[in-house]
Amino acid sequence: MGLFARGFTRQNIVAIAVGVFLACVPLVVFNFWLSGVTDRIGREEIDLSARNAIVRAEHRLVLTMGALDALAAGGVTACDVGERGAMQRATFETAPIKEITVLDGAGRSICPQVDNAAAEEAVRRVHSSEPLTARPGYALDVLTAGNGQRMIRLRRPAASGGNEIAALVPTSLLLPQLAVDLFDAHAAGTFGTADGTGPNHQGVYAKLETGNGATLGEIGQRPTDASGALFIGRSQSGQFGLRAEMIAPRALLAHGQWGLRWIGLLVTGAGVTMLALFAAFMSYRQPRNPVTDIERALANGEFVPYYQPIVDIATGQLRGAEVLVRWKKPDGTLVLPGAFIPLAESSGLIRAMTYDLMRRVSDEVGPAIGQRLGLKVSFNFAGNLFADDVVVQDVFAIFAKSPIKMSQVVLEVTERDPIENFAVTRQIVSALQGMGVRIAIDDVGTGHSGLSYMLKLGVDIIKIDKIFVDSVGTDRNSTTIVETLVDLAHNMRMDVIAEGVETFEQVMYLREIGIRAAQGYVFAPPLPGSAFLKLVEAMDTLGESVAPERDAAAAA
Ligand code: C2E
Ligand code: CA
Ligand code: CA
């Protein structure tokens, strides 16, 4: 609960989301890399299987040829009894060979006793015949035996007499073992047949061809995958021109690499969990930095001016306004200055904030104010802004380009802020006054500096704090203090403004003791720019006598 109350504001959540997103990039890259590795391994595996298939098929052909060569060398030319014995021994000893026979010049078996060869011969269908160029004299036939089994027949000339010695090898013994190697779930020996009706290898497909392209056999059904997610391995025999082709869907091979998949999943899961925990922990541990918040809000233009009218209580005319800053958050809430000005002052952000406010005021109400020279705009100026004389150029730079004249600008410095270097502050005040800007002392009567000390700065206006305005007329001491202040101000040719005036009685009393200007809820609260502009225009038609000449004369 505490975690949510303290940690998860909207900004935090956005920050966490961005953080997690950024931190996920390495994870995504890792998974991408892992999937590349999986692919590469898959491709290598299928290539290797294709090569293995060729090596095995070649090896069986070599064994077979070895047996035939030995028979020829032993003088087998026909099919007499002794020769038949030699052929039977060779058949028995040479694993792939199913049958050895002798063929006459027309290609017919002259060994009728071998496996009922004559009957068998009648139903054998020879599909193709090709010479094996790597072994002069040798030929390779592809045929289907009477029992439907696909076979190859290797032929070589007999030692003499124009006959040939031939060996039959079932193609199933030449076909690749890839399905067994790669996907051991599929039992060995379950080879397909040439017509593709073999056992289902879940999309694994293998095919073996002769050098001339005659099909020796196929396993499974050739997968079709429009998305191209197939791994294809091809290999060709160096010796006999045999070709092996293998195809497996990527998903199947990746499936065969569950170890890698698991690593990927584990790393990703652990990474994301750690990131989320870390983000939650950080946001819980570190309360948001309020100075950074102010900085960001400043950059976002969230500090906006409100305008509290200052009124001439003798004539009812508008004298101008005090600018009071408001923090308008993106969600629409309005924060009062008490909540952020102290931090803005201590962090040094107050300078930028004040200047920004001045520019905004200049943009928003500048034209209306500039046309009415009798109106003044007051800005609250934190005491520490008076510690460095750059403020003089800064203020000049802002208002030199503004419709608001220097003579319409008032800077309020509160009596509560201690003056660190009186001599410098005094100089700055006179430099500003030299440009036409007027200086007011704010919150008079509440500070610790002592009024007489402040008055030595040579200010133009004193603003009497609400505390005295509230008790004036009821509390003898307050009344005496205010009356003394008014006398003092008049003697020193300063203006007096009463602050926080809330009732009509207060207005009457202030007027009696000679105060001319006041601000407070009795007239208006601080107003947004649009409302203040309407008031300015309305006051024009109420009293034409807001005459610049008169006011200018009063100011002089
Ligand atoms: P302040 O300069 O004394 O401003 C007058 C405060 O009294 C304002 O409060 C105003 O809204 C409030 N006020 C006006 N009339 C009445 C009234 O009749 N009754 C009552 N009860 N209050 C009234 P706000 O706007 O909250 O400002 C508080 C203080 O924050 C200001 O006191 C001023 O010291 C400071 N502040 C405001 N804007 C700025 C700024 O831009 N820069 C600096 N440095 N300080 C600022
Ligand atoms: Ca003020
Ligand atoms: Ca004040």
Coordinates of C-alpha atoms and ligand atoms in Angstrom, one line a residue:
M1 CA 0.0 0.0 0.0
G2 CA 2.7 2.4 1.1
L3 CA 4.7 1.5 -2.0
F4 CA 1.8 2.5 -4.3
A5 CA 1.0 5.6 -2.3
R6 CA 4.6 6.7 -2.3
G7 CA 6.2 5.2 -5.4
F8 CA 3.8 4.9 -8.3
T9 CA 2.8 8.2 -9.6
R10 CA 2.0 8.5 -13.3
Q11 CA 5.5 9.8 -14.1
N12 CA 7.0 7.0 -12.1
I13 CA 5.1 4.5 -14.1
V14 CA 6.1 6.1 -17.4
A15 CA 9.7 6.2 -16.2
I16 CA 9.5 2.5 -15.2
A17 CA 8.0 1.6 -18.5
V18 CA 10.7 3.5 -20.4
G19 CA 13.4 2.0 -18.3
V20 CA 12.0 -1.5 -18.7
F21 CA 11.7 -0.9 -22.4
L22 CA 15.3 0.3 -22.7
A23 CA 16.6 -2.5 -20.5
C24 CA 14.7 -5.1 -22.6
V25 CA 16.6 -4.1 -25.7
P26 CA 19.6 -6.3 -24.7
L27 CA 17.2 -9.1 -23.9
V28 CA 15.6 -8.8 -27.3
V29 CA 19.0 -8.7 -28.9
F30 CA 20.0 -11.8 -26.9
N31 CA 17.0 -13.7 -28.0
F32 CA 17.5 -12.6 -31.6
W33 CA 21.0 -13.8 -31.3
L34 CA 19.9 -17.1 -29.7
S35 CA 17.4 -17.6 -32.5
G36 CA 20.2 -17.0 -35.0
V37 CA 22.3 -19.6 -33.2
T38 CA 19.3 -22.1 -33.2
D39 CA 18.9 -21.5 -37.0
R40 CA 22.6 -21.9 -37.6
I41 CA 22.8 -25.1 -35.6
G42 CA 19.7 -26.4 -37.4
R43 CA 21.1 -25.7 -40.8
E44 CA 24.5 -27.2 -40.0
E45 CA 22.7 -30.3 -38.6
I46 CA 20.7 -30.8 -41.7
D47 CA 23.7 -30.3 -44.0
L48 CA 25.6 -32.8 -41.9
S49 CA 22.9 -35.3 -42.2
A50 CA 22.7 -34.9 -45.9
R51 CA 26.5 -35.5 -46.1
N52 CA 26.2 -38.5 -43.8
A53 CA 23.5 -40.0 -46.0
I54 CA 25.8 -39.8 -49.0
V55 CA 28.7 -41.3 -47.1
R56 CA 26.7 -44.3 -45.9
A57 CA 25.2 -44.9 -49.4
E58 CA 28.6 -44.7 -51.0
H59 CA 30.0 -47.0 -48.4
R60 CA 27.4 -49.6 -49.2
L61 CA 28.0 -49.3 -52.9
V62 CA 31.8 -49.7 -52.4
L63 CA 31.2 -52.9 -50.3
T64 CA 29.0 -54.2 -53.1
M65 CA 31.5 -53.4 -55.8
G66 CA 34.2 -55.0 -53.7
A67 CA 32.2 -58.2 -53.7
L68 CA 31.6 -58.1 -57.5
D69 CA 35.2 -57.3 -58.2
A70 CA 36.3 -60.2 -56.1
L71 CA 33.9 -62.6 -57.9
A72 CA 35.2 -61.3 -61.3
A73 CA 38.8 -61.7 -60.1
G74 CA 37.9 -65.2 -59.0
G75 CA 37.0 -66.0 -62.6
V76 CA 33.2 -66.0 -62.4
T77 CA 31.9 -65.7 -66.0
A78 CA 28.8 -67.9 -66.0
C79 CA 26.6 -69.6 -63.5
D80 CA 28.0 -73.0 -62.9
V81 CA 27.8 -74.8 -59.6
G82 CA 31.1 -73.6 -58.3
E83 CA 30.5 -70.1 -59.3
R84 CA 27.0 -70.1 -57.8
G85 CA 28.6 -71.2 -54.5
A86 CA 31.0 -68.3 -54.7
M87 CA 28.2 -65.9 -55.4
Q88 CA 26.1 -67.2 -52.5
R89 CA 29.0 -66.8 -50.1
A90 CA 29.6 -63.2 -51.3
T91 CA 25.8 -62.5 -50.9
F92 CA 26.0 -63.9 -47.4
E93 CA 29.1 -62.0 -46.4
T94 CA 28.3 -58.6 -47.9
A95 CA 25.6 -57.0 -45.8
P96 CA 23.7 -54.8 -48.3
I97 CA 23.6 -57.4 -51.1
K98 CA 20.3 -59.3 -51.5
E99 CA 21.2 -61.3 -54.6
I100 CA 24.1 -61.8 -57.0
T101 CA 23.5 -63.1 -60.5
V102 CA 25.1 -63.4 -63.9
L103 CA 23.5 -61.6 -66.8
D104 CA 23.9 -62.6 -70.4
G105 CA 24.5 -60.1 -73.3
A106 CA 20.8 -59.3 -73.4
G107 CA 20.7 -58.5 -69.7
R108 CA 18.8 -61.7 -68.7
S109 CA 19.8 -63.7 -65.7
I110 CA 21.5 -67.0 -66.5
C111 CA 21.2 -68.3 -63.0
P112 CA 17.6 -69.6 -62.9
Q113 CA 18.1 -71.4 -59.7
V114 CA 18.8 -68.2 -57.8
D115 CA 15.7 -67.2 -56.0
N116 CA 13.5 -68.3 -58.7
A117 CA 15.2 -65.8 -60.9
A118 CA 13.3 -66.5 -64.1
A119 CA 9.9 -65.8 -62.6
E120 CA 11.3 -62.9 -60.7
E121 CA 13.0 -61.5 -63.8
A122 CA 9.6 -61.4 -65.6
V123 CA 8.1 -59.0 -63.1
R124 CA 11.1 -56.8 -62.5
R125 CA 10.7 -53.3 -63.9
V126 CA 13.8 -51.4 -64.7
H127 CA 13.3 -47.7 -64.3
S128 CA 16.7 -46.4 -65.3
S129 CA 20.2 -47.4 -66.2
E130 CA 23.3 -45.3 -66.1
P131 CA 27.0 -45.9 -66.2
L132 CA 29.1 -45.1 -63.1
T133 CA 31.8 -43.0 -64.6
A134 CA 33.9 -43.2 -61.5
R135 CA 34.2 -47.0 -62.0
P136 CA 34.7 -47.8 -65.7
G137 CA 32.6 -50.8 -66.7
Y138 CA 30.1 -50.4 -63.9
A139 CA 26.5 -49.6 -64.5
L140 CA 23.8 -48.8 -62.0
D141 CA 20.1 -49.7 -62.6
V142 CA 17.1 -48.7 -60.5
L143 CA 14.3 -51.2 -60.6
T144 CA 11.3 -52.5 -58.7
A145 CA 11.3 -56.2 -57.7
G146 CA 8.4 -58.5 -58.0
N147 CA 7.5 -57.9 -54.3
G148 CA 7.3 -54.2 -55.0
Q149 CA 10.7 -53.4 -53.3
R150 CA 12.8 -50.8 -54.9
M151 CA 16.3 -51.9 -55.6
I152 CA 19.5 -50.9 -57.3
R153 CA 21.4 -53.2 -59.4
L154 CA 25.2 -52.8 -59.9
R155 CA 26.6 -54.5 -62.9
R156 CA 30.2 -55.1 -64.0
P157 CA 31.6 -57.2 -66.8
A158 CA 32.5 -60.8 -66.0
A159 CA 36.2 -61.8 -66.4
S160 CA 35.4 -63.0 -70.0
G161 CA 32.6 -64.2 -72.2
G162 CA 30.6 -61.0 -72.5
N163 CA 28.4 -61.7 -69.5
E164 CA 28.0 -59.4 -66.5
I165 CA 28.0 -60.0 -62.8
A166 CA 25.2 -58.1 -61.0
A167 CA 24.2 -57.5 -57.4
L168 CA 20.9 -56.3 -56.1
V169 CA 20.8 -53.9 -53.1
P170 CA 17.5 -52.7 -51.6
T171 CA 17.4 -48.9 -51.8
S172 CA 16.1 -48.7 -48.3
L173 CA 19.7 -49.7 -47.2
L174 CA 21.1 -46.7 -49.1
L175 CA 18.6 -44.2 -47.9
P176 CA 19.7 -41.7 -45.3
Q177 CA 19.3 -42.4 -41.6
L178 CA 18.7 -38.7 -40.9
A179 CA 15.3 -39.2 -39.4
V180 CA 16.8 -41.6 -37.0
D181 CA 19.8 -39.4 -36.2
L182 CA 18.0 -36.1 -35.9
F183 CA 14.6 -37.1 -34.7
D184 CA 15.2 -40.1 -32.7
A185 CA 11.5 -40.3 -31.7
H186 CA 11.1 -41.9 -35.1
A187 CA 12.3 -45.4 -34.9
A188 CA 15.1 -46.7 -37.1
G189 CA 14.2 -48.8 -40.1
T190 CA 10.9 -47.1 -40.8
F191 CA 12.0 -45.9 -44.1
G192 CA 9.6 -44.6 -46.7
T193 CA 9.2 -45.8 -50.1
A194 CA 9.8 -44.1 -53.4
D195 CA 6.2 -43.2 -53.8
G196 CA 6.3 -41.1 -50.6
T197 CA 3.9 -43.3 -48.7
G198 CA 6.5 -44.0 -46.0
P199 CA 6.0 -43.4 -42.3
N200 CA 5.2 -39.9 -41.2
H201 CA 8.4 -38.2 -40.1
Q202 CA 6.5 -35.1 -39.0
G203 CA 7.6 -33.0 -41.9
V204 CA 11.2 -34.4 -42.2
Y205 CA 11.9 -35.3 -45.8
A206 CA 14.8 -37.0 -47.4
K207 CA 15.5 -38.0 -51.0
L208 CA 18.3 -39.8 -52.7
E209 CA 18.9 -39.7 -56.4
T210 CA 21.4 -41.1 -58.8
G211 CA 23.8 -38.9 -60.7
N212 CA 21.3 -38.9 -63.6
G213 CA 18.5 -37.9 -61.4
A214 CA 16.7 -41.2 -61.0
T215 CA 15.0 -41.4 -57.7
L216 CA 16.5 -44.0 -55.4
G217 CA 14.0 -43.4 -52.6
E218 CA 12.3 -40.8 -50.5
I219 CA 11.4 -40.6 -46.8
G220 CA 8.3 -38.7 -45.7
Q221 CA 6.5 -36.1 -47.7
R222 CA 8.2 -33.0 -49.1
P223 CA 7.0 -30.2 -46.8
T224 CA 5.7 -27.1 -48.4
D225 CA 6.1 -23.9 -46.4
A226 CA 5.2 -20.7 -48.1
S227 CA 6.8 -18.7 -45.3
G228 CA 10.1 -20.3 -46.3
A229 CA 10.7 -21.5 -42.7
L230 CA 12.4 -24.6 -44.0
F231 CA 15.9 -25.9 -43.6
I232 CA 17.3 -27.6 -46.6
G233 CA 20.4 -29.6 -46.8
R234 CA 21.9 -31.0 -50.0
S235 CA 25.0 -33.1 -50.7
Q236 CA 26.5 -34.8 -53.7
S237 CA 28.6 -37.9 -53.7
G238 CA 32.2 -37.3 -54.8
Q239 CA 32.5 -40.8 -56.2
F240 CA 29.3 -41.9 -57.8
G241 CA 27.4 -38.7 -58.3
L242 CA 24.6 -39.7 -55.8
R243 CA 22.6 -36.7 -54.5
A244 CA 20.9 -36.4 -51.1
E245 CA 18.4 -33.8 -50.3
M246 CA 16.9 -33.2 -46.9
I247 CA 14.3 -30.8 -45.8
A248 CA 13.0 -30.1 -42.3
P249 CA 10.6 -27.3 -41.1
R250 CA 12.4 -24.8 -38.9
A251 CA 10.0 -25.4 -36.1
L252 CA 10.9 -29.0 -36.0
L253 CA 14.6 -28.4 -35.8
A254 CA 14.2 -25.6 -33.3
H255 CA 12.1 -28.1 -31.4
G256 CA 15.1 -30.4 -31.4
Q257 CA 17.0 -27.7 -29.6
W258 CA 14.9 -27.3 -26.5
G259 CA 18.0 -26.7 -24.4
L260 CA 18.8 -23.5 -26.2
R261 CA 15.1 -22.4 -26.2
W262 CA 15.0 -23.0 -22.4
I263 CA 18.1 -20.9 -21.9
G264 CA 16.5 -18.1 -23.9
L265 CA 13.3 -18.3 -22.0
L266 CA 15.0 -18.5 -18.6
V267 CA 17.4 -15.6 -19.4
T268 CA 14.5 -13.4 -20.7
G269 CA 12.2 -14.3 -17.8
A270 CA 14.9 -13.7 -15.2
G271 CA 16.0 -10.4 -16.8
V272 CA 12.5 -9.0 -17.0
T273 CA 11.7 -10.0 -13.5
M274 CA 14.9 -8.5 -12.2
L275 CA 14.2 -5.3 -14.1
A276 CA 10.7 -5.0 -12.8
L277 CA 11.8 -5.6 -9.2
F278 CA 14.7 -3.1 -9.6
A279 CA 12.4 -0.4 -11.0
A280 CA 9.8 -1.0 -8.3
F281 CA 12.6 -1.0 -5.6
M282 CA 14.1 2.3 -7.0
S283 CA 10.8 4.0 -7.1
Y284 CA 10.1 2.9 -3.6
R285 CA 13.5 3.8 -2.2
Q286 CA 13.9 7.2 -3.9
P287 CA 11.1 9.6 -3.3
R288 CA 10.8 11.8 -6.3
N289 CA 13.2 14.7 -6.4
P290 CA 11.0 17.8 -6.0
V291 CA 13.7 20.1 -7.4
T292 CA 13.8 18.0 -10.6
D293 CA 10.0 18.2 -10.7
I294 CA 10.2 22.0 -10.6
E295 CA 12.9 22.0 -13.3
R296 CA 10.9 19.9 -15.6
A297 CA 7.7 21.9 -14.9
L298 CA 9.6 25.0 -15.8
A299 CA 10.8 23.6 -19.0
N300 CA 7.2 22.5 -19.7
G301 CA 5.9 26.0 -19.1
E302 CA 3.7 24.9 -16.2
F303 CA 4.3 28.0 -14.1
V304 CA 1.7 30.6 -15.2
P305 CA 1.0 34.1 -14.0
Y306 CA -2.2 35.1 -12.1
Y307 CA -3.1 38.7 -11.7
Q308 CA -4.5 40.3 -8.5
P309 CA -5.9 43.7 -9.3
I310 CA -4.6 46.7 -7.3
V311 CA -7.3 49.3 -6.9
D312 CA -7.3 53.0 -6.2
I313 CA -9.7 53.1 -3.2
A314 CA -10.4 56.8 -3.5
T315 CA -11.6 56.6 -7.1
G316 CA -12.3 52.9 -7.6
Q317 CA -10.0 52.8 -10.6
L318 CA -7.6 50.0 -11.5
R319 CA -4.0 50.7 -10.8
G320 CA -2.6 47.5 -12.1
A321 CA -1.9 44.1 -10.7
E322 CA 0.4 42.0 -8.7
V323 CA 1.6 38.9 -10.6
L324 CA 1.2 35.7 -8.4
V325 CA 2.6 32.6 -9.8
R326 CA 0.6 29.4 -10.1
W327 CA 1.8 25.9 -11.0
K328 CA -0.6 24.5 -13.5
K329 CA 0.0 20.8 -13.6
P330 CA -0.7 18.8 -16.7
D331 CA -3.7 17.2 -15.0
G332 CA -5.2 20.7 -14.5
T333 CA -4.5 21.1 -10.8
L334 CA -3.4 24.5 -9.6
V335 CA -0.7 24.6 -7.0
L336 CA -0.2 27.8 -4.8
P337 CA 3.2 29.4 -4.6
G338 CA 3.7 28.5 -0.9
A339 CA 4.2 24.9 -1.9
F340 CA 7.1 25.5 -4.3
I341 CA 8.5 29.0 -4.0
P342 CA 10.7 28.2 -1.0
L343 CA 12.3 25.3 -2.8
A344 CA 12.6 27.3 -6.0
E345 CA 14.4 30.0 -4.0
S346 CA 16.8 27.6 -2.2
S347 CA 17.6 25.7 -5.4
G348 CA 18.3 28.8 -7.4
L349 CA 15.5 28.0 -9.9
I350 CA 13.7 31.1 -8.8
R351 CA 15.7 33.3 -11.2
A352 CA 14.7 31.3 -14.3
M353 CA 11.1 31.0 -12.9
T354 CA 10.8 34.8 -12.3
Y355 CA 12.2 35.7 -15.7
D356 CA 9.9 33.1 -17.4
L357 CA 7.0 34.6 -15.6
M358 CA 7.9 38.1 -16.7
R359 CA 8.1 37.0 -20.4
R360 CA 4.7 35.3 -20.1
V361 CA 3.1 38.4 -18.5
S362 CA 4.7 40.4 -21.3
D363 CA 3.2 38.1 -23.9
E364 CA -0.2 37.7 -22.3
V365 CA -1.1 41.2 -21.1
G366 CA 1.7 43.3 -22.5
P367 CA -0.3 44.9 -25.3
A368 CA -3.2 45.8 -22.9
I369 CA -0.9 47.1 -20.2
G370 CA 1.4 48.9 -22.7
Q371 CA -1.6 50.9 -24.0
R372 CA -2.5 52.1 -20.5
L373 CA 0.5 53.7 -19.0
G374 CA -1.3 54.3 -15.7
L375 CA -1.3 50.6 -15.0
K376 CA 1.5 48.9 -13.2
V377 CA 2.5 45.3 -13.0
S378 CA 4.2 44.1 -9.8
F379 CA 6.5 41.0 -9.7
N380 CA 7.5 39.3 -6.5
F381 CA 11.3 39.3 -6.5
A382 CA 13.1 36.9 -4.1
G383 CA 15.7 38.7 -2.0
N384 CA 18.6 36.6 -3.4
L385 CA 17.9 38.0 -6.9
F386 CA 19.1 41.3 -5.6
A387 CA 22.5 39.9 -4.6
D388 CA 24.0 40.0 -8.1
D389 CA 23.8 43.0 -10.4
V390 CA 23.2 40.8 -13.6
V391 CA 19.5 41.2 -12.6
V392 CA 19.7 44.8 -13.9
Q393 CA 20.6 43.7 -17.4
D394 CA 18.2 40.7 -17.2
V395 CA 15.2 42.9 -16.4
F396 CA 16.3 45.4 -19.0
A397 CA 16.6 42.7 -21.6
I398 CA 13.1 41.3 -20.9
F399 CA 11.3 44.6 -20.9
A400 CA 13.3 46.4 -23.5
K401 CA 11.4 44.1 -26.1
S402 CA 8.1 44.2 -24.3
P403 CA 5.1 46.5 -24.8
I404 CA 5.2 47.0 -21.1
K405 CA 7.3 50.0 -20.3
M406 CA 10.0 50.0 -17.7
S407 CA 8.0 52.6 -15.9
Q408 CA 5.1 50.2 -15.5
V409 CA 7.2 47.5 -13.8
V410 CA 7.3 47.2 -10.0
L411 CA 9.5 44.7 -8.2
E412 CA 8.4 43.6 -4.8
V413 CA 11.1 42.6 -2.3
T414 CA 9.9 41.1 0.9
E415 CA 11.0 42.4 4.2
R416 CA 11.3 38.8 5.4
D417 CA 14.3 38.0 3.2
P418 CA 17.5 39.1 4.9
I419 CA 19.7 41.4 2.8
E420 CA 23.2 39.9 2.6
N421 CA 25.2 42.8 1.1
F422 CA 23.4 46.0 1.7
A423 CA 25.8 48.1 -0.4
V424 CA 25.3 45.9 -3.5
T425 CA 21.6 45.7 -3.0
R426 CA 21.4 49.4 -2.7
Q427 CA 23.3 49.8 -6.0
I428 CA 21.1 47.4 -7.8
V429 CA 18.0 49.1 -6.5
S430 CA 19.2 52.5 -7.8
A431 CA 20.3 51.0 -11.1
L432 CA 16.8 49.5 -11.6
Q433 CA 15.2 52.8 -10.6
G434 CA 17.4 54.5 -13.0
M435 CA 15.8 52.5 -15.8
G436 CA 12.3 53.6 -14.5
V437 CA 11.5 50.4 -12.6
R438 CA 9.9 50.9 -9.2
I439 CA 10.8 48.9 -6.1
A440 CA 8.3 48.0 -3.4
I441 CA 8.8 46.5 0.1
D442 CA 6.4 43.6 0.6
D443 CA 4.9 42.3 3.8
V444 CA 5.9 45.4 5.7
G445 CA 5.7 44.9 9.5
T446 CA 6.3 41.1 9.4
G447 CA 10.0 40.9 8.8
H448 CA 13.0 41.0 11.0
S449 CA 15.2 43.4 9.2
G450 CA 13.6 46.4 10.6
L451 CA 11.7 48.8 8.4
S452 CA 14.1 51.7 8.8
Y453 CA 16.9 49.5 7.5
M454 CA 14.8 48.5 4.5
L455 CA 13.8 52.1 3.8
K456 CA 17.5 53.0 3.5
L457 CA 17.4 51.1 0.2
G458 CA 15.4 54.0 -1.2
V459 CA 12.3 52.1 -2.2
D460 CA 9.2 53.6 -3.9
I461 CA 6.3 51.7 -2.4
I462 CA 5.6 49.9 0.9
K463 CA 3.0 47.2 1.0
I464 CA 1.3 46.8 4.4
D465 CA 0.8 43.2 5.3
K466 CA -2.6 41.6 5.7
I467 CA -1.9 41.1 9.5
F468 CA -2.2 44.8 10.1
V469 CA -5.0 45.3 7.7
D470 CA -7.0 42.7 9.5
S471 CA -6.6 44.3 13.0
V472 CA -6.7 47.9 11.9
G473 CA -9.6 49.7 13.6
T474 CA -9.9 47.0 16.2
D475 CA -6.5 46.7 17.7
R476 CA -5.0 49.9 19.0
N477 CA -1.4 48.9 18.5
S478 CA -1.9 47.8 14.9
T479 CA -3.8 51.0 14.2
T480 CA -1.0 53.1 15.5
I481 CA 1.6 51.1 13.6
V482 CA -0.3 51.5 10.3
E483 CA -0.9 55.2 10.9
T484 CA 2.8 55.7 11.6
L485 CA 3.7 53.8 8.5
V486 CA 1.4 55.9 6.3
D487 CA 2.9 59.1 7.8
L488 CA 6.4 57.8 7.2
A489 CA 5.7 56.8 3.7
H490 CA 4.1 60.2 2.8
N491 CA 7.0 62.0 4.3
M492 CA 9.4 59.9 2.3
R493 CA 7.3 60.3 -0.8
M494 CA 6.5 56.6 -1.0
D495 CA 3.3 55.0 -2.1
V496 CA 1.4 52.7 0.3
I497 CA -0.6 49.6 -0.8
A498 CA -2.7 47.7 1.7
E499 CA -2.7 44.0 1.1
G500 CA -5.3 41.3 1.9
V501 CA -8.3 43.7 2.2
E502 CA -11.4 41.5 2.6
T503 CA -14.2 43.8 3.8
F504 CA -15.8 47.1 2.9
E505 CA -15.2 48.4 6.5
Q506 CA -11.5 47.9 6.0
V507 CA -11.6 49.8 2.8
M508 CA -13.4 52.7 4.5
Y509 CA -10.9 52.7 7.3
L510 CA -7.9 52.6 5.1
R511 CA -9.2 55.5 3.1
E512 CA -9.7 57.5 6.3
I513 CA -6.1 57.2 7.3
G514 CA -5.0 58.3 3.8
I515 CA -4.2 55.0 2.0
R516 CA -4.9 55.2 -1.7
A517 CA -4.2 51.7 -3.0
A518 CA -5.3 48.3 -1.9
Q519 CA -5.6 44.7 -3.1
G520 CA -7.6 41.9 -1.6
Y521 CA -10.5 39.6 -2.1
V522 CA -13.0 42.4 -1.5
F523 CA -12.0 43.6 -5.0
A524 CA -10.8 40.5 -6.7
P525 CA -8.8 37.3 -6.0
P526 CA -5.8 36.6 -8.2
L527 CA -7.2 36.1 -11.7
P528 CA -6.1 34.1 -14.7
G529 CA -4.8 36.3 -17.6
S530 CA -8.0 36.1 -19.7
A531 CA -10.2 37.3 -16.7
F532 CA -7.8 40.0 -15.8
L533 CA -7.8 41.3 -19.4
K534 CA -11.6 41.5 -19.4
L535 CA -11.4 43.4 -16.2
V536 CA -8.9 45.8 -17.7
E537 CA -11.2 46.5 -20.6
A538 CA -14.3 46.8 -18.4
M539 CA -12.5 49.3 -16.2
D540 CA -11.7 51.5 -19.2
T541 CA -15.4 52.1 -19.9
L542 CA -16.2 52.5 -16.1
G543 CA -13.8 55.3 -15.7
E544 CA -12.3 57.2 -18.5
S545 CA -10.2 59.1 -16.0
V546 CA -7.5 56.4 -15.9
A547 CA -5.5 59.1 -17.6
P548 CA -1.9 58.3 -18.2
E549 CA -1.0 62.0 -17.7
R550 CA -2.5 62.1 -14.3
D551 CA -0.8 58.9 -13.2
A552 CA 2.4 59.9 -14.7
A553 CA 2.2 63.1 -12.8
A554 CA 1.5 61.2 -9.6
A555 CA 4.5 59.0 -10.2
A556 CA 6.8 61.9 -10.8
Ligands
C2E1 P1 2.4 37.9 -1.3 O1 3.4 38.6 -2.2 O2 2.2 38.5 0.0 O3 1.1 37.8 -2.1 C1 -0.2 38.0 -1.6 C2 -0.8 36.7 -1.2 O4 -2.0 37.0 -0.5 C3 -1.2 35.9 -2.4 O5 -1.1 34.6 -2.0 C4 -2.6 36.3 -2.6 O6 -3.4 35.3 -3.2 C5 -3.1 36.4 -1.1 N1 -4.2 37.3 -1.0 C6 -4.5 38.3 -1.8 N2 -5.6 39.0 -1.3 C7 -6.0 38.3 -0.2 C8 -7.1 38.4 0.7 O7 -7.9 39.3 0.6 N3 -7.2 37.5 1.7 C9 -6.2 36.5 1.9 N4 -6.4 35.7 2.9 N5 -5.2 36.4 1.0 C10 -5.1 37.2 0.0 P2 -0.4 33.6 -2.9 O8 -0.8 33.9 -4.3 O9 -0.7 32.2 -2.4 O10 1.1 33.9 -2.8 C11 1.8 33.6 -1.6 C12 3.1 34.2 -1.7 O11 4.0 33.5 -2.6 C13 3.2 35.6 -2.1 O12 2.8 36.4 -1.0 C14 4.6 35.8 -2.5 O13 5.4 36.0 -1.4 C15 4.9 34.4 -3.0 N6 4.9 34.5 -4.5 C16 3.8 34.5 -5.3 N7 4.3 34.6 -6.6 C17 5.6 34.7 -6.6 C18 6.6 34.9 -7.5 O14 6.4 34.9 -8.7 N8 7.9 35.0 -7.1 C19 8.2 34.9 -5.8 N9 9.5 35.1 -5.4 N10 7.3 34.8 -4.8 C20 6.0 34.7 -5.2
CA2 CA 3.8 40.4 -3.1
CA3 CA 2.6 40.6 0.7

